[in-house]
Amino acid sequence: MGRVKVFRDLLGIIKDKASQSKAALISNPRTLSLHLALLRATTHDPFSPPHPTHLATLLSFGHCSRATASTAVDAIMDRLQTTRDAAVAIKCLITVHHIIKRGSFILQDQLSVYPSTGGRNYLKLSNFRDDTTTLTWELSSWVRWYALYLENLLSTSRILGFFLCSTSSSVDKDTEEDKVSSLVNTELLKEINSLGNLIEQMAKKPDSLNSNGNVLVDAVLGLVGEDYLSSINEVSIRVSEFKERLDCLGFVDSVELVCVLRSLEECKERLSTLSQRKKVMIESVWGSINEVKDQIGNSKAYKEDEGRLLMMGRRNKVSESARFGERVVMKHSGNPVKFSSGRFLSFNDVSFPACASME
């Protein structure tokens, strides 16, 4: 087993040297430094994360022209999609994460194009497998999870209107609170739902045995842990806003909000290991989440409408299948109400009459 590991490590070094030599020979002189920096940042060594110097070189291309930034992102995504090595793939994803967190606006903008323009999703790595060793097999599960997480992070950033967790697009808390307070309920629900999905994805991180203590995994968890603090802060702002709106929140919106908050609470235990910082702030947010959820659930109007909904559901069985992602549609009396969240699909089979308490 030791000989296999030595041979694999040696083979990885040879591949890295060969790739760099090939780049030096065939790359355009204008992009040579880019390709060399990328190859040096994404080596085959599963025990060393990308070196800060090489990451800084890659990020510096975001301060050039838009065409140069586009070339840099193209190169990263091409290496991510063509590699079959788990270490290389994780390092490419770490590089993408650094662009989201520290890259210039031009570089971030080029990156955000990939999953949203209707073309190929370069972060879709659900079939990635590297079965060379036990370690690379486990690292493959981290590749699949991390790629999906970054896709969720970009999607949430689009909905919020800024790059979440980015140091280059940090938003003043007072300004963010003012913006949130101006949103209508549907928009506010869309934002907290997206943040909830992102935090749920954080909680789905793989359980590892052989990769525990691996520097690549530790680097990933360090970056995601920082994102967790930013995300929970954004959730806190929106939960506080909903707390101010409870008296004027319709039943359908209340159901959706309760489902989001319950789903968040189910993630709490698995998220406790992500960050050891700002524990008091985090516990305060979880307390607010529980408080708002209970206030809605214990309200007289919610209980009355929930009871009416269940009674009508027993009398009127609807066979139409539920579809994730449909918006709320309320028409005439007796028509089914479609909820926009996939968290409560069981309610989509219920019909009830329109009434003043259901906005």
Tab-separated table of C-alpha atoms in Angstrom, residues 43-166:
chain	number	residue	atom	x	y	z
A	43	THR	CA	-1.413	20.416	-8.367
A	44	HIS	CA	-2.108	16.698	-7.907
A	45	ASP	CA	-0.813	16.691	-4.314
A	46	PRO	CA	-3.759	15.777	-2.024
A	47	PHE	CA	-1.923	17.052	1.040
A	48	SER	CA	-1.312	20.689	0.128
A	49	PRO	CA	-3.900	23.429	-0.555
A	50	PRO	CA	-3.387	26.085	-3.253
A	51	HIS	CA	-0.510	28.364	-2.296
A	52	PRO	CA	-1.635	31.949	-1.476
A	53	THR	CA	0.917	33.354	-3.938
A	54	HIS	CA	-0.562	31.426	-6.856
A	55	LEU	CA	-4.121	32.327	-5.795
A	56	ALA	CA	-3.136	35.985	-5.616
A	57	THR	CA	-1.688	35.773	-9.136
A	58	LEU	CA	-4.937	34.282	-10.447
A	59	LEU	CA	-7.031	36.943	-8.680
A	60	SER	CA	-4.847	39.687	-10.150
A	61	PHE	CA	-6.231	38.911	-13.617
A	62	GLY	CA	-9.522	40.348	-12.413
A	63	HIS	CA	-7.910	43.785	-12.386
A	64	CYS	CA	-7.178	43.654	-16.112
A	65	SER	CA	-9.659	43.803	-18.982
A	66	ARG	CA	-12.967	41.933	-19.047
A	67	ALA	CA	-11.552	39.704	-21.800
A	68	THR	CA	-8.601	38.746	-19.590
A	69	ALA	CA	-10.927	37.997	-16.658
A	70	SER	CA	-13.051	35.852	-18.955
A	71	THR	CA	-9.972	33.933	-20.100
A	72	ALA	CA	-8.989	33.304	-16.474
A	73	VAL	CA	-12.409	31.913	-15.553
A	74	ASP	CA	-12.476	29.819	-18.757
A	75	ALA	CA	-9.109	28.306	-17.840
A	76	ILE	CA	-10.217	27.428	-14.295
A	77	MET	CA	-13.486	25.865	-15.452
A	78	ASP	CA	-11.769	23.937	-18.238
A	79	ARG	CA	-9.279	22.434	-15.770
A	80	LEU	CA	-12.126	21.600	-13.373
A	81	GLN	CA	-14.126	19.824	-16.066
A	82	THR	CA	-11.260	17.886	-17.656
A	83	THR	CA	-9.499	16.567	-14.543
A	84	ARG	CA	-10.254	13.160	-13.073
A	85	ASP	CA	-8.082	13.796	-10.033
A	86	ALA	CA	-9.920	14.614	-6.802
A	87	ALA	CA	-7.137	16.831	-5.438
A	88	VAL	CA	-7.020	18.925	-8.626
A	89	ALA	CA	-10.817	19.261	-8.652
A	90	ILE	CA	-11.003	20.418	-5.015
A	91	LYS	CA	-8.236	22.952	-5.620
A	92	CYS	CA	-10.098	24.306	-8.658
A	93	LEU	CA	-13.222	24.675	-6.515
A	94	ILE	CA	-11.222	26.377	-3.751
A	95	THR	CA	-9.959	28.808	-6.413
A	96	VAL	CA	-13.554	29.479	-7.517
A	97	HIS	CA	-14.507	30.098	-3.881
A	98	HIS	CA	-11.673	32.601	-3.497
A	99	ILE	CA	-12.958	34.451	-6.570
A	100	ILE	CA	-16.397	34.703	-4.947
A	101	LYS	CA	-14.901	35.912	-1.664
A	102	ARG	CA	-11.973	38.081	-2.768
A	103	GLY	CA	-12.151	38.518	-6.533
A	104	SER	CA	-12.774	41.800	-8.318
A	105	PHE	CA	-16.251	42.583	-9.593
A	106	ILE	CA	-15.222	41.810	-13.196
A	107	LEU	CA	-13.869	38.390	-12.208
A	108	GLN	CA	-16.949	37.623	-10.109
A	109	ASP	CA	-19.205	38.743	-12.922
A	110	GLN	CA	-17.511	36.403	-15.395
A	111	LEU	CA	-17.781	33.560	-12.904
A	112	SER	CA	-21.485	34.130	-12.276
A	113	VAL	CA	-22.234	33.758	-15.996
A	114	TYR	CA	-21.586	30.020	-16.024
A	115	PRO	CA	-24.566	28.519	-14.178
A	116	SER	CA	-27.067	31.203	-15.247
A	117	THR	CA	-26.873	31.736	-19.007
A	118	GLY	CA	-28.641	28.544	-20.000
A	119	GLY	CA	-25.472	26.924	-21.303
A	120	ARG	CA	-23.319	24.255	-19.720
A	121	ASN	CA	-23.183	24.260	-15.942
A	122	TYR	CA	-19.478	23.955	-15.240
A	123	LEU	CA	-20.124	23.322	-11.541
A	124	LYS	CA	-22.174	20.200	-12.218
A	125	LEU	CA	-19.914	17.453	-10.917
A	126	SER	CA	-22.511	15.020	-9.571
A	127	ASN	CA	-20.861	12.118	-11.427
A	128	PHE	CA	-17.289	12.879	-10.335
A	129	ARG	CA	-15.417	9.797	-9.091
A	130	ASP	CA	-11.723	9.208	-8.378
A	131	ASP	CA	-11.280	5.639	-7.125
A	132	THR	CA	-7.490	5.582	-7.257
A	133	THR	CA	-7.174	5.289	-3.451
A	134	THR	CA	-9.433	5.262	-0.418
A	135	LEU	CA	-8.530	8.907	0.215
A	136	THR	CA	-9.321	10.080	-3.322
A	137	TRP	CA	-12.610	8.155	-3.192
A	138	GLU	CA	-13.619	10.117	-0.084
A	139	LEU	CA	-12.311	13.367	-1.548
A	140	SER	CA	-14.589	12.721	-4.533
A	141	SER	CA	-17.621	13.057	-2.261
A	142	TRP	CA	-16.246	16.418	-1.141
A	143	VAL	CA	-15.841	17.459	-4.781
A	144	ARG	CA	-19.491	16.652	-5.531
A	145	TRP	CA	-20.776	18.397	-2.400
A	146	TYR	CA	-18.497	21.439	-2.734
A	147	ALA	CA	-19.435	22.041	-6.377
A	148	LEU	CA	-23.144	21.931	-5.526
A	149	TYR	CA	-22.561	24.211	-2.551
A	150	LEU	CA	-20.777	26.814	-4.702
A	151	GLU	CA	-23.600	26.613	-7.235
A	152	ASN	CA	-26.061	27.346	-4.400
A	153	LEU	CA	-23.863	30.200	-3.205
A	154	LEU	CA	-23.893	31.847	-6.646
A	155	SER	CA	-27.655	31.331	-6.966
A	156	THR	CA	-28.315	32.893	-3.551
A	157	SER	CA	-26.038	35.809	-4.410
A	158	ARG	CA	-28.097	36.528	-7.534
A	159	ILE	CA	-31.324	36.552	-5.529
A	160	LEU	CA	-29.856	38.849	-2.854
A	161	GLY	CA	-28.368	41.185	-5.458
A	162	PHE	CA	-24.787	41.003	-4.185
A	163	PHE	CA	-22.067	38.403	-3.759
A	164	LEU	CA	-22.742	36.874	-0.376
A	165	CYS	CA	-19.589	36.422	1.727
A	166	SER	CA	-17.556	38.652	-0.609
